[in-house]
Structures are given as C-alpha cells and as structure tokens.
Amino acid sequence: ITLLDPVTPIARADVEQLLGSHESTKSHLNKYGGIMPTYTSTVYRAAMGNRMCPLFAFAWLAVFFRAAAELDFVQLVAVGQNAVIKGDLEEGLRILRPLCEANPHSVSPCVYLGLGLLLRDERTFRGMHRASPDLREAVALLLDALPKISMEESVDIRKYLALGLEHMNMPEVGVEMLSEAINHSAELAADASLHYSLGRHLDHLGRIDEALASYQLSHKLKPNAANHGRASALKKYTLDDPDIQDMQEMLLTAQGKDVAYLQFALAKAFDDCKQYDKSFAALQIANQAMVRELAAKGVAGDPVQEARNRLDFMKEFFKELEFPAPLPDAHPDPIFVVGLPRTGSTLTEKILAAHSEVTAGGEDTAFSHSASLALQEMHAHPSQEAKVEMFLAAGSNYVKVMRDTIPVHTKHFTDKMLDNLWSLGWVGLMLPRAKVIHCVRNPVDTCLSAHKQPLEGSMALWTADLTVCARYFRIYTEMMDFWHKVLPEGTILDVHYENLVENQKEQTQRLLEFVGLAWEDETMEFHKDNGTVATASVAQVRKPMYNSSVRRWKRYEKFLGPMFEALGDLAPVSDTPAPETSRTEL
C-alpha cells in the first residue's frame, strides 16, 4: 500500500486483490475500465493469474503499475478536471487528491484540486468559510501553482483565487496578485473583471481613492451594475454626476440582481443630493428586486417566525442551565462584538483593534460552527462535569482555529460575526472569561440603515421590508434581554452608537475598562489604522468620528408610519439620544 497507493486510486484495489478482496478489486477496476481500458484489463488478468503466488504478483504489478500510471496520468487528471467542472466535486477531489500528492510539481491536478476545494467550501457554507480547511488548502495550492504557469493561463485562476483571498482576509496578497496580471500586458490591462476584483481588495484595505478608480475603470471597459453598487459606498454624488444618468439608462435593460444593485446605488445618490422621496422610492424597488432574486435561488421563508423559533429554543435550553465559573487559566482571548447590522459594530471593532493588545478578527463563522458541533456532542456526555469539560474543550479549539486563521499575535482578538448574538449562551459555556460588546442604535435608524444596504442571503429577508424589520427588531431585543438575565454579570456591555459618537473618549475608556485593557491614545485615532474592513462601513471607519448618522430617519419620517407602529413601545418618542448608562455598569 505504501508503494502503490499514492500514485493513483487504482493502487489500493491492486493490493486489496492480492490480499483476497476479489469483489472489491473487480468493482474498483470496472469503475476505472472506461478511463484506462488496456491497463485495467491487464491488471485484472495478471492479478487473477498470480493470486496463488501473491509475492511474485506484487513485485510484477509494482513494476508494471508504475509504467502504466505514467501513460494514463493525463487521462486520470482529465477525468478529475471534468468532474470538478461539471460540479461532481466529491468524485473530482477523490481522483485529483492522490494525483496531486504523488505529483506535487504537476500543475494541472493541484490547480483543479484547489478549485474543487474552493467550490466545495462555497457550496457547504453558502459562501466561503475562512476557518475551513478546504479554503485554506485551496488558497495554498493555487498560490503555489501561479508561478509555475504562464500569466495568460493563470488569469481565470487568479480571478477565483481573489475571492478565496478576500474570505481569508488577505487583501494585500490579492492586490499584488491582481496588479501583477493587470501590468503584464495591454490585453490583461483591458480585462474589466480584473480591475473589479482589484477594487474589492483595495476597498478592504481602506485605499478608497484607488478602489474607486478601479471600479470606474472596470465600468469603462465593460459596464456592469456591480461597479456602480460598489462605487456608491465610496463616493459623494452631486446632481450633475454623470453616474446618475448612466445608472438610469442601464435600468432600462437591467434584470435580476442588477436591478437591485442599480437601485440601491441610485438611492444612495439621491440621498446625497437631498432628494429623499426619490431615494426612498428607489429603495423599495431595490429591496423587492433583491427578494425576488433570493427566491429564485431558493432563499425564502418567514424571518420573524424563524427568529421567534430560535428565541424560544434558546429560552427553553438555557433557562435552568448553570454556566461554569471562569477558571484562572481559561481563555480571555476573544472579544465578541454583536448586534444588528448598521449599529456601529465596525466602528467599535476598529477602536478596539487600534489597541496594541487586540487583533481585529472581522466576521467569521467559526464560533457558530464550534457551538453546533458541541451541541451535537453534548448528548454523548451524561454527567454535568463531562459536559462542562466538553464545552470548555470546544472553546479552546475555537480559539486555536481563530488564532491560526487570522493570525493573532496579541493577547486578544475580536470576533465581529454579528449573528453570534443568537449564540451568546454558548459563549458562556465555552468561553466563560470572554467579553461581549453589544452594539445598540436607535431602532428606527437601525432598521432604515439596514434597509438601505444590499445585504445578502437570509438577512435580506428581514431588512427588505421595514415593517418586517421592526418586528424582527422586537424579537432581537427580547433575545438580548434574555442573555442579560441568564449570563453571568459582567459578560455583556451595551455600547450605544449615539453615545459613542457624542462622547468618544468617555465611551472608549468605558469600553477598554470593560475588556480589561489600559488606555492607549491610539484608540482615539482608530481611523488611521490600515487594518482590513470588509463591511458596508468600509468608507465611514476611515474617517474621524462623526455624528451625522444620528437620527437620519427624520429625513424619511413621512414614510415610516407602519414601521413605528410595528416597533410599538420601542419606537423613539423624541429626538433625545440614548441614555448614558446601560445595563452593565462600570
């Protein structure tokens, strides 16, 4: 097996036959008969003819097999490639992995293995998952392959690898890789999609002017609604901006998600120009188009009922559960930043990451994945003591994954996956010393701001309709009230966006004290930090603190009656800012 198996999948069948597994051999060889008919029939005849003398057969087959494998290597690679291209990922990966491992300097099997792993990761997690072993292996394989192939042959690989690098939080590598391609030749410099990908990576690095220039050049080379969508977050429009007319003309023939991208961008442009009626009308069309696009992909349902079901489950599961006391050697590393979108979470993370002892982890699904595995495993541990140990071990594994993935070289790291607000009970079980920063904002500003964003996936189901958003907000508020009640005191700190922008130093001190960090002046200049930002707030957090986003809903007040009614007692009754204190006192 050591001698034969690494070369190609057929090797194991050869050895199995020699050990007496006749049916297994026959099945395996029949499967590959269509790939290598001459070789497989010869192996089968030789194996059957020498089964009474397995040592002789083994030696003969080893020599023959290596020769045959060389002849049929290209055919096997082609079969694996075709499987990946057709979407039969498991079959393609099963064929390509041993070929790549046995021939690491052969480009084709390793490239298609990498692409297959990227596709499987995207399929498994409905979007690439940064902590996934598949994604990390795929990025490593493709980066290793790039220098071994010509630039012309590598263009498509670079485009798909750019997505992987984006999810791996490696925009510097992405910028270098894409710039290398663009600067290689006039032909590649005219490739619009390369400039669009470059813009996304520059965007995440905070190189706003360069990112905007890349989107504009991409659009000039090949007009695309996505260019307007990305650029709209980075620029300020005026009434005579030619982009407004261009977007209106594109809408005459736009379909599907392009309608949503263009209408969201127009809504931003009209808001900049203080034409709020036009802006609100564009938002309604944009959100309706996004919901239709999601429905076409099978993403549908009642987000409010689903949220209620999750809340009811959490209340039942955690109502009488005892959380472990923090151990002196338990992990203090994670600082969870949670809340709804558009509540100042990116701003809060930037302030924390400006501290010398904190690394920004961004949005990652690693914790929810670890919590899900722990929930499945807990039934195998009957005693309470065993369950506690299991949860603590799961927490340690999560910390290791995050530290390896980001990577982290500081005492603390942030995890800004907002949806972790539904999993805070697991934080208490798995990481009893972890701190949670809950970002809070005026409910009307929160809902309206989320309504203005082209959010992806199931999140768009509750942001697309302001009344639904208000009902969802009520359940979220009930969820956070429950966590404050059941989690140990000092676990959660509410940070009100309005207070943060009005009293930056006071609230920053409060934030640092809560997570146990000494004051550093750099936290007041968070906007100078060049760390990666991959959220809708990418442009805002590159500026000093400002308060122009407070009570922006007043501009649209005449449209918001149904949302106020759905919010009920949570609706603001005046223009006064949020209270200066929260449920966690320092």
Coordinates of C-alpha atoms in Angstrom, one line a residue:
I1 CA 0.0 0.0 0.0
T2 CA 2.9 2.4 0.8
L3 CA 4.5 1.7 -2.5
L4 CA 1.4 1.9 -4.7
D5 CA -1.4 3.9 -3.2
P6 CA 0.0 7.4 -3.5
V7 CA 0.3 7.1 -7.3
T8 CA -3.3 6.7 -8.3
P9 CA -6.6 5.5 -6.6
I10 CA -6.4 2.2 -8.5
A11 CA -3.3 1.1 -6.5
R12 CA -5.3 0.3 -3.4
A13 CA -7.6 -2.0 -5.5
D14 CA -4.5 -3.9 -6.7
V15 CA -3.3 -4.6 -3.2
E16 CA -6.8 -5.4 -2.0
Q17 CA -7.0 -8.1 -4.7
L18 CA -3.6 -9.6 -3.7
L19 CA -5.0 -9.8 -0.1
G20 CA -8.0 -11.6 -1.3
S21 CA -10.6 -8.9 -1.7
H22 CA -11.7 -10.1 -5.1
E23 CA -15.1 -8.4 -5.3
S24 CA -13.6 -5.1 -4.1
T25 CA -10.9 -5.3 -6.8
K26 CA -13.4 -6.2 -9.5
S27 CA -15.7 -3.3 -8.6
H28 CA -12.8 -0.8 -8.5
L29 CA -11.3 -1.9 -11.8
N30 CA -14.7 -1.9 -13.5
K31 CA -15.2 1.7 -12.4
Y32 CA -11.9 2.8 -14.0
G33 CA -12.2 0.5 -17.0
G34 CA -13.6 3.4 -19.0
I35 CA -10.7 5.6 -18.1
M36 CA -7.8 3.1 -18.8
P37 CA -9.3 0.1 -20.6
T38 CA -5.9 -1.5 -21.6
Y39 CA -4.3 -1.1 -18.2
T40 CA -7.2 -2.2 -16.1
S41 CA -7.9 -5.4 -18.1
T42 CA -4.1 -6.3 -18.0
V43 CA -4.0 -5.7 -14.2
Y44 CA -7.1 -7.8 -13.7
R45 CA -5.8 -10.7 -15.7
A46 CA -2.3 -10.5 -14.1
A47 CA -3.9 -10.4 -10.6
M48 CA -6.1 -13.4 -11.3
G49 CA -3.3 -15.3 -12.9
N50 CA -0.9 -14.8 -9.9
R51 CA -3.3 -15.0 -7.0
M52 CA -1.7 -18.3 -5.9
C53 CA 1.7 -16.5 -5.6
P54 CA 1.0 -13.1 -4.2
L55 CA 4.6 -12.1 -3.6
F56 CA 5.5 -12.6 -7.2
A57 CA 2.4 -10.9 -8.3
F58 CA 3.1 -7.9 -6.1
A59 CA 6.6 -7.4 -7.5
W60 CA 5.4 -7.8 -11.1
L61 CA 2.5 -5.4 -10.6
A62 CA 4.6 -2.8 -8.9
V63 CA 6.9 -2.5 -12.0
F64 CA 4.0 -2.7 -14.5
F65 CA 1.9 -0.3 -12.5
R66 CA 4.4 2.5 -12.4
A67 CA 4.9 2.3 -16.1
A68 CA 1.1 2.2 -16.8
A69 CA 0.5 5.0 -14.4
E70 CA 2.8 7.3 -16.3
L71 CA 0.9 6.5 -19.5
D72 CA -2.5 7.1 -18.0
F73 CA -1.8 10.0 -15.7
V74 CA -3.0 12.6 -18.1
Q75 CA -6.2 10.7 -18.7
L76 CA -6.9 10.5 -14.9
V77 CA -6.2 14.2 -14.5
A78 CA -8.6 14.9 -17.3
V79 CA -11.4 12.8 -15.7
G80 CA -10.8 14.7 -12.4
Q81 CA -10.9 18.1 -14.1
N82 CA -14.1 17.3 -15.9
A83 CA -15.7 16.1 -12.7
V84 CA -14.9 19.4 -11.0
I85 CA -16.1 21.4 -14.0
K86 CA -19.4 19.5 -14.0
G87 CA -19.9 20.0 -10.3
D88 CA -19.3 16.4 -9.2
L89 CA -16.9 17.7 -6.6
E90 CA -16.5 14.7 -4.4
E91 CA -15.6 12.5 -7.4
G92 CA -13.2 15.1 -8.8
L93 CA -11.5 15.6 -5.4
R94 CA -11.2 11.8 -4.9
I95 CA -9.4 11.4 -8.2
L96 CA -7.3 14.5 -8.1
R97 CA -6.0 14.4 -4.5
P98 CA -3.8 11.3 -4.8
L99 CA -2.5 12.6 -8.1
C100 CA -1.6 15.9 -6.6
E101 CA 0.0 14.4 -3.5
A102 CA 2.1 11.9 -5.6
N103 CA 3.0 14.6 -8.2
P104 CA 3.2 17.9 -6.3
H105 CA 5.1 19.5 -9.1
S106 CA 2.5 18.7 -11.7
V107 CA 0.4 21.8 -12.0
S108 CA -2.9 20.5 -13.5
P109 CA -4.1 18.1 -10.8
C110 CA -3.1 20.5 -8.0
V111 CA -4.8 23.5 -9.6
Y112 CA -8.1 21.6 -10.2
L113 CA -7.8 20.2 -6.7
G114 CA -7.6 23.7 -5.4
L115 CA -10.5 24.9 -7.5
G116 CA -12.6 21.9 -6.4
L117 CA -11.9 22.6 -2.7
L118 CA -12.9 26.3 -3.2
L119 CA -16.2 25.2 -4.8
R120 CA -16.9 22.6 -2.1
D121 CA -16.3 25.2 0.6
E122 CA -18.6 27.7 -1.1
R123 CA -21.3 25.0 -1.6
T124 CA -21.0 23.8 2.0
F125 CA -21.2 27.2 3.7
R126 CA -23.2 29.1 1.1
G127 CA -20.2 31.4 0.8
M128 CA -16.6 30.7 1.6
H129 CA -15.8 30.0 5.3
R130 CA -12.5 31.5 6.4
A131 CA -11.7 28.8 9.0
S132 CA -12.5 26.0 6.7
P133 CA -9.6 23.6 6.0
D134 CA -10.8 23.3 2.4
L135 CA -10.5 27.1 1.8
R136 CA -7.0 27.3 3.5
E137 CA -5.7 24.3 1.5
A138 CA -7.2 25.6 -1.8
V139 CA -5.6 29.0 -1.4
A140 CA -2.2 27.5 -0.6
L141 CA -2.4 25.1 -3.6
L142 CA -3.4 27.9 -6.0
L143 CA -0.8 30.4 -4.7
D144 CA 1.8 27.7 -5.1
A145 CA 0.7 26.9 -8.7
L146 CA 0.7 30.5 -10.0
P147 CA 4.5 30.9 -10.6
K148 CA 4.5 27.6 -12.5
I149 CA 2.1 28.6 -15.3
S150 CA 2.1 31.4 -17.8
M151 CA 0.2 34.6 -17.0
E152 CA -2.3 34.0 -19.8
E153 CA -3.1 30.5 -18.5
S154 CA -3.5 31.8 -14.9
V155 CA -5.9 34.6 -15.4
D156 CA -9.1 32.7 -14.6
I157 CA -7.4 31.0 -11.6
R158 CA -6.4 34.5 -10.3
K159 CA -10.0 35.7 -10.5
Y160 CA -11.3 32.8 -8.5
L161 CA -8.4 32.8 -6.1
A162 CA -9.1 36.5 -5.5
L163 CA -12.4 35.5 -3.9
G164 CA -10.7 33.0 -1.7
L165 CA -8.1 35.6 -0.6
E166 CA -10.9 38.0 0.2
H167 CA -12.5 35.5 2.5
M168 CA -9.2 34.6 4.0
N169 CA -8.7 38.3 4.9
M170 CA -5.6 38.5 2.7
P171 CA -6.2 41.6 0.6
E172 CA -2.5 42.6 0.4
V173 CA -1.8 39.3 -1.4
G174 CA -4.9 39.9 -3.6
V175 CA -3.7 43.4 -4.6
E176 CA -0.2 42.1 -5.5
M177 CA -1.6 39.1 -7.5
L178 CA -4.1 41.1 -9.5
S179 CA -1.8 44.1 -10.1
E180 CA 0.8 41.7 -11.5
A181 CA -1.8 40.4 -14.0
I182 CA -3.0 43.9 -15.0
N183 CA 0.5 45.2 -15.5
H184 CA 1.6 42.1 -17.5
S185 CA 0.1 43.1 -20.9
A186 CA -2.2 45.5 -22.7
E187 CA -4.7 42.7 -23.2
L188 CA -4.9 41.9 -19.4
A189 CA -5.0 45.6 -18.6
A190 CA -8.2 45.7 -20.6
D191 CA -9.8 42.9 -18.6
A192 CA -12.7 44.6 -16.7
S193 CA -13.1 41.8 -14.1
L194 CA -9.5 42.0 -13.0
H195 CA -10.0 45.7 -12.2
Y196 CA -13.2 44.9 -10.4
S197 CA -11.5 42.3 -8.2
L198 CA -8.6 44.7 -7.6
G199 CA -11.1 47.3 -6.5
R200 CA -12.6 45.0 -3.9
H201 CA -9.3 44.2 -2.3
L202 CA -8.2 47.9 -2.3
D203 CA -11.6 48.6 -0.8
H204 CA -11.0 46.3 2.1
L205 CA -7.6 47.8 2.7
G206 CA -9.1 51.3 3.0
R207 CA -7.4 52.6 -0.1
I208 CA -10.6 54.3 -1.1
D209 CA -9.4 56.5 -3.9
E210 CA -7.6 53.6 -5.6
A211 CA -10.6 51.3 -5.1
L212 CA -13.0 53.9 -6.6
A213 CA -10.6 54.3 -9.6
S214 CA -10.5 50.6 -10.2
Y215 CA -14.3 50.3 -10.2
Q216 CA -14.6 53.2 -12.6
L217 CA -12.1 51.8 -14.9
S218 CA -13.8 48.4 -14.8
H219 CA -17.1 50.0 -15.7
K220 CA -15.5 52.0 -18.5
L221 CA -14.1 48.8 -20.0
K222 CA -17.3 46.8 -19.5
P223 CA -20.3 48.5 -17.9
N224 CA -21.6 46.4 -15.0
A225 CA -24.2 47.2 -12.3
A226 CA -21.9 45.8 -9.6
N227 CA -19.3 48.5 -10.3
H228 CA -21.9 51.2 -9.5
G229 CA -23.0 49.2 -6.5
R230 CA -19.5 49.1 -5.0
A231 CA -18.5 52.6 -6.0
S232 CA -21.7 54.2 -4.5
A233 CA -20.4 53.4 -1.0
L234 CA -17.1 55.2 -1.6
K235 CA -18.2 58.5 -3.2
K236 CA -20.5 61.5 -2.7
Y237 CA -22.8 62.3 -5.5
T238 CA -24.0 65.7 -6.9
L239 CA -27.0 66.3 -9.1
D240 CA -24.8 66.7 -12.2
D241 CA -22.9 63.5 -11.6
P242 CA -22.9 61.5 -14.9
D243 CA -23.1 58.3 -13.0
I244 CA -26.7 59.0 -12.1
Q245 CA -27.8 59.3 -15.7
D246 CA -25.7 56.2 -16.6
M247 CA -27.5 54.1 -13.9
Q248 CA -30.9 55.3 -15.0
E249 CA -30.1 54.3 -18.6
M250 CA -28.8 50.9 -17.5
L251 CA -32.0 50.2 -15.7
L252 CA -33.9 50.2 -19.0
T253 CA -32.4 46.8 -19.8
A254 CA -31.2 45.6 -16.4
Q255 CA -32.6 42.3 -15.0
G256 CA -32.3 40.3 -11.7
K257 CA -29.8 41.4 -9.2
D258 CA -28.5 44.1 -11.5
V259 CA -31.8 46.0 -10.8
A260 CA -31.1 45.8 -7.1
Y261 CA -27.5 47.0 -7.4
L262 CA -28.5 49.9 -9.5
Q263 CA -31.5 51.0 -7.4
F264 CA -29.5 50.7 -4.2
A265 CA -26.8 52.9 -5.8
L266 CA -29.4 55.4 -7.0
A267 CA -31.0 55.6 -3.6
K268 CA -27.5 56.5 -2.2
A269 CA -27.1 59.1 -4.9
F270 CA -30.5 60.7 -4.3
D271 CA -29.9 60.7 -0.6
D272 CA -26.6 62.6 -1.1
C273 CA -28.4 65.1 -3.3
K274 CA -31.1 65.5 -0.6
Q275 CA -33.9 64.1 -2.9
Y276 CA -35.3 61.9 -0.2
D277 CA -38.6 61.0 -2.0
K278 CA -36.7 59.6 -5.0
S279 CA -34.2 57.9 -2.7
F280 CA -37.0 56.1 -0.7
A281 CA -38.8 55.0 -3.9
A282 CA -35.5 53.6 -5.3
L283 CA -35.0 51.6 -2.0
Q284 CA -38.4 49.9 -2.4
I285 CA -37.6 48.8 -5.9
A286 CA -34.1 47.7 -4.9
N287 CA -35.3 45.6 -1.9
Q288 CA -38.1 44.0 -3.9
A289 CA -35.7 43.0 -6.6
M290 CA -33.3 41.5 -4.0
V291 CA -36.1 39.4 -2.5
R292 CA -37.1 38.1 -6.0
E293 CA -33.5 37.2 -6.7
L294 CA -33.2 35.3 -3.4
A295 CA -36.5 33.5 -4.0
A296 CA -35.2 32.4 -7.4
K297 CA -32.2 30.8 -5.5
G298 CA -34.5 29.1 -3.0
V299 CA -33.9 31.5 -0.2
A300 CA -37.3 32.3 1.3
G301 CA -39.3 32.0 4.4
D302 CA -40.7 34.0 7.3
P303 CA -37.7 35.6 9.1
V304 CA -39.8 36.8 12.0
Q305 CA -41.2 33.4 12.8
E306 CA -37.8 31.8 12.4
A307 CA -36.3 34.3 14.8
R308 CA -39.1 33.6 17.3
N309 CA -38.4 29.8 17.0
R310 CA -34.7 30.4 17.7
L311 CA -35.5 32.6 20.7
D312 CA -38.0 30.1 22.1
F313 CA -35.4 27.3 21.7
M314 CA -32.7 29.4 23.5
K315 CA -35.0 30.3 26.3
E316 CA -36.0 26.7 26.9
F317 CA -32.5 25.3 26.6
F318 CA -30.7 27.9 28.8
K319 CA -33.5 28.7 31.4
E320 CA -32.1 26.4 34.1
L321 CA -28.6 25.8 32.8
E322 CA -25.7 26.7 35.1
F323 CA -22.7 28.4 33.5
P324 CA -19.2 27.4 34.6
A325 CA -17.3 29.8 36.7
P326 CA -14.3 31.4 34.9
L327 CA -11.1 29.4 35.6
P328 CA -7.9 31.3 36.1
D329 CA -6.3 29.6 33.0
A330 CA -9.4 29.9 30.8
H331 CA -9.1 31.8 27.5
P332 CA -9.5 35.5 27.9
D333 CA -8.7 36.0 24.2
P334 CA -12.0 36.6 22.4
I335 CA -13.9 39.9 22.5
F336 CA -17.2 39.2 20.7
V337 CA -18.8 42.2 19.0
V338 CA -22.5 41.6 18.3
G339 CA -25.7 43.4 17.3
L340 CA -27.8 44.1 14.2
P341 CA -26.2 45.4 11.1
R342 CA -25.5 49.2 10.9
T343 CA -25.3 49.7 14.7
G344 CA -21.7 50.8 14.9
S345 CA -20.1 47.3 15.2
T346 CA -17.3 48.0 12.6
L347 CA -16.6 51.3 14.4
T348 CA -16.4 49.5 17.7
E349 CA -14.1 46.8 16.4
K350 CA -11.8 49.5 14.8
I351 CA -11.5 51.3 18.2
L352 CA -10.6 48.0 19.9
A353 CA -8.2 46.9 17.2
A354 CA -6.3 50.3 17.4
H355 CA -5.1 49.0 20.8
S356 CA -1.8 47.2 20.9
E357 CA -3.2 44.1 22.6
V358 CA -6.1 43.5 20.2
T359 CA -6.2 42.0 16.7
A360 CA -9.3 42.5 14.6
G361 CA -10.8 39.2 13.6
G362 CA -13.7 40.5 11.5
E363 CA -16.7 38.4 10.7
D364 CA -16.1 34.7 11.0
T365 CA -18.5 31.7 11.3
A366 CA -16.0 29.7 13.3
F367 CA -17.8 30.1 16.6
S368 CA -21.3 29.1 15.4
H369 CA -19.7 26.1 13.8
S370 CA -17.9 25.1 17.0
A371 CA -21.1 25.7 19.0
S372 CA -23.1 23.5 16.6
L373 CA -20.6 20.6 17.0
A374 CA -20.6 21.0 20.8
L375 CA -24.4 20.8 20.8
Q376 CA -24.3 17.6 18.8
E377 CA -21.7 16.1 21.1
M378 CA -23.2 17.0 24.5
H379 CA -25.6 14.1 24.4
A380 CA -22.7 11.7 24.5
H381 CA -21.6 13.1 27.9
P382 CA -24.2 12.1 30.6
S383 CA -22.6 13.8 33.6
Q384 CA -22.7 17.6 34.1
E385 CA -18.9 17.6 34.8
A386 CA -18.2 15.8 31.5
K387 CA -20.5 18.3 29.6
V388 CA -18.6 21.3 31.2
E389 CA -15.2 19.8 30.1
M390 CA -16.5 19.2 26.6
F391 CA -17.8 22.7 26.2
L392 CA -14.5 24.2 27.5
A393 CA -12.5 22.0 25.1
A394 CA -14.7 23.2 22.3
G395 CA -14.0 26.8 23.3
S396 CA -10.2 26.1 23.3
N397 CA -10.5 24.6 19.9
Y398 CA -12.4 27.7 18.6
V399 CA -9.6 30.0 20.0
K400 CA -6.9 27.8 18.3
V401 CA -8.8 27.9 14.9
M402 CA -9.1 31.7 15.1
R403 CA -5.5 32.3 16.2
D404 CA -4.3 30.1 13.3
T405 CA -6.6 31.6 10.8
I406 CA -6.4 35.3 11.4
P407 CA -3.5 35.0 12.5
V408 CA -3.3 36.5 16.0
H409 CA -0.1 37.7 17.8
T410 CA -1.8 39.7 20.5
K411 CA -3.4 38.9 23.9
H412 CA -7.0 39.4 22.5
F413 CA -8.8 39.2 19.2
T414 CA -12.2 40.4 18.2
D415 CA -14.9 38.2 16.5
K416 CA -17.4 40.5 14.8
M417 CA -19.8 38.0 13.4
L418 CA -23.0 39.9 14.4
D419 CA -25.2 36.8 14.2
N420 CA -23.3 35.4 17.3
L421 CA -25.9 37.4 19.3
W422 CA -28.1 34.2 18.9
S423 CA -25.3 32.1 20.3
L424 CA -24.2 34.0 23.4
G425 CA -25.4 31.2 25.7
W426 CA -22.7 29.0 24.0
V427 CA -20.1 31.8 24.7
G428 CA -21.0 31.5 28.4
L429 CA -20.5 27.7 28.3
M430 CA -17.4 27.5 26.0
L431 CA -15.5 30.7 26.9
P432 CA -16.6 31.9 30.4
R433 CA -14.0 34.6 30.5
A434 CA -14.8 36.1 27.1
K435 CA -16.3 39.5 26.9
V436 CA -19.3 40.5 24.7
I437 CA -19.7 44.0 23.3
H438 CA -23.4 44.6 22.3
C439 CA -23.7 47.4 19.8
V440 CA -27.0 49.3 20.1
R441 CA -28.6 52.0 18.0
N442 CA -31.8 53.9 17.7
P443 CA -34.2 51.2 16.4
V444 CA -35.5 53.4 13.5
D445 CA -32.1 54.4 12.4
T446 CA -31.0 50.7 12.7
C447 CA -33.9 49.4 10.5
L448 CA -33.7 52.2 7.9
S449 CA -29.9 51.9 7.6
A450 CA -30.1 48.1 7.1
H451 CA -32.9 48.7 4.6
K452 CA -30.6 50.8 2.5
Q453 CA -27.9 48.1 2.2
P454 CA -27.8 45.3 -0.5
L455 CA -27.4 42.7 2.2
E456 CA -27.0 39.1 1.0
G457 CA -28.7 35.8 2.0
S458 CA -31.4 35.3 4.5
M459 CA -30.5 38.6 6.2
A460 CA -32.1 40.5 3.3
L461 CA -35.4 38.7 4.1
W462 CA -36.0 40.9 7.2
T463 CA -34.3 44.1 6.0
A464 CA -36.2 44.3 2.7
D465 CA -39.5 45.3 4.4
L466 CA -39.4 48.0 7.1
T467 CA -42.4 46.6 8.9
V468 CA -40.8 43.1 9.0
C469 CA -37.6 44.7 10.1
A470 CA -39.4 46.3 13.1
R471 CA -41.0 43.0 14.1
Y472 CA -37.6 41.3 13.8
F473 CA -36.0 44.1 16.0
R474 CA -38.5 43.4 18.7
I475 CA -37.5 39.7 18.9
Y476 CA -33.8 40.6 18.8
T477 CA -34.4 43.0 21.7
E478 CA -36.2 40.2 23.6
M479 CA -33.2 37.9 22.9
M480 CA -30.7 40.4 24.3
D481 CA -32.8 41.0 27.4
F482 CA -32.8 37.2 28.0
W483 CA -29.0 37.0 27.6
H484 CA -28.5 39.8 30.1
K485 CA -30.7 37.9 32.5
V486 CA -29.1 34.5 32.3
L487 CA -25.4 35.1 31.6
P488 CA -23.1 36.0 34.5
E489 CA -22.9 39.6 35.4
G490 CA -20.1 41.4 33.6
T491 CA -20.3 39.3 30.4
I492 CA -22.1 41.8 28.2
L493 CA -21.6 45.5 27.8
D494 CA -24.2 47.6 25.8
V495 CA -22.5 50.3 23.7
H496 CA -24.9 52.9 22.3
Y497 CA -23.8 54.2 19.0
E498 CA -25.3 57.7 19.7
N499 CA -23.3 57.9 23.0
L500 CA -20.1 56.7 21.3
V501 CA -20.2 59.4 18.6
E502 CA -21.2 62.2 21.0
N503 CA -18.7 61.3 23.8
Q504 CA -15.9 59.4 22.1
K505 CA -13.3 59.5 24.8
E506 CA -15.6 58.7 27.7
Q507 CA -17.2 55.8 25.9
T508 CA -13.8 54.5 24.6
Q509 CA -12.5 54.5 28.2
R510 CA -15.6 52.6 29.3
L511 CA -15.1 50.1 26.5
L512 CA -11.4 49.4 27.3
E513 CA -12.0 49.1 31.0
F514 CA -14.7 46.5 30.4
V515 CA -12.4 44.3 28.5
G516 CA -9.5 44.8 30.9
L517 CA -7.3 47.0 28.7
A518 CA -5.2 50.0 29.7
W519 CA -5.8 53.3 28.0
E520 CA -3.9 54.0 24.8
D521 CA -4.2 57.3 22.8
E522 CA -4.2 55.4 19.5
T523 CA -7.7 54.2 20.2
M524 CA -8.9 57.8 19.7
E525 CA -7.3 57.7 16.2
F526 CA -8.8 54.4 15.0
H527 CA -9.4 55.8 11.5
K528 CA -5.6 55.8 10.9
D529 CA -5.3 52.1 11.3
N530 CA -4.9 50.3 8.0
G531 CA -6.5 47.1 9.0
T532 CA -8.8 45.2 6.7
V533 CA -12.5 46.2 6.7
A534 CA -15.0 44.0 4.6
T535 CA -18.3 45.5 5.6
A536 CA -20.6 48.2 4.3
S537 CA -18.9 50.7 6.7
V538 CA -15.6 50.4 4.9
A539 CA -15.5 54.1 3.9
Q540 CA -17.0 55.5 7.1
V541 CA -14.5 54.0 9.5
R542 CA -11.6 55.5 7.6
K543 CA -12.7 58.9 8.8
P544 CA -12.5 60.5 12.3
M545 CA -15.6 60.1 14.5
Y546 CA -18.7 62.0 13.2
N547 CA -22.4 62.2 14.3
S548 CA -24.2 62.9 11.1
S549 CA -25.7 59.4 11.1
V550 CA -27.6 60.0 14.3
R551 CA -31.4 60.4 13.7
R552 CA -31.0 60.2 9.9
W553 CA -34.5 58.7 9.9
K554 CA -36.0 62.2 10.3
R555 CA -35.4 62.8 6.6
Y556 CA -37.7 59.9 5.8
E557 CA -40.2 60.2 8.7
K558 CA -43.3 60.6 6.5
F559 CA -42.7 57.1 5.0
L560 CA -42.1 55.3 8.4
G561 CA -45.6 55.2 10.0
P562 CA -46.0 51.4 9.6
M563 CA -42.6 50.8 11.0
F564 CA -43.3 52.9 14.0
E565 CA -46.5 51.0 14.6
A566 CA -44.7 47.7 14.4
L567 CA -42.0 48.8 16.8
G568 CA -44.6 49.7 19.4
D569 CA -43.1 50.8 22.7
L570 CA -39.6 50.5 21.2
A571 CA -40.2 53.4 18.8
P572 CA -38.5 56.7 19.8
V573 CA -40.8 59.2 21.3
S574 CA -38.5 62.2 21.0
D575 CA -35.2 63.2 19.5
T576 CA -33.2 62.7 22.7
P577 CA -30.2 60.5 22.4
A578 CA -29.9 57.1 24.0
P579 CA -29.4 57.0 27.8
E580 CA -25.9 57.5 29.0
T581 CA -25.9 54.3 31.1
S582 CA -26.5 50.7 30.1
R583 CA -27.3 47.5 31.9
T584 CA -23.7 46.9 32.5
E585 CA -22.3 49.5 35.0
L586 CA -18.5 50.1 35.3

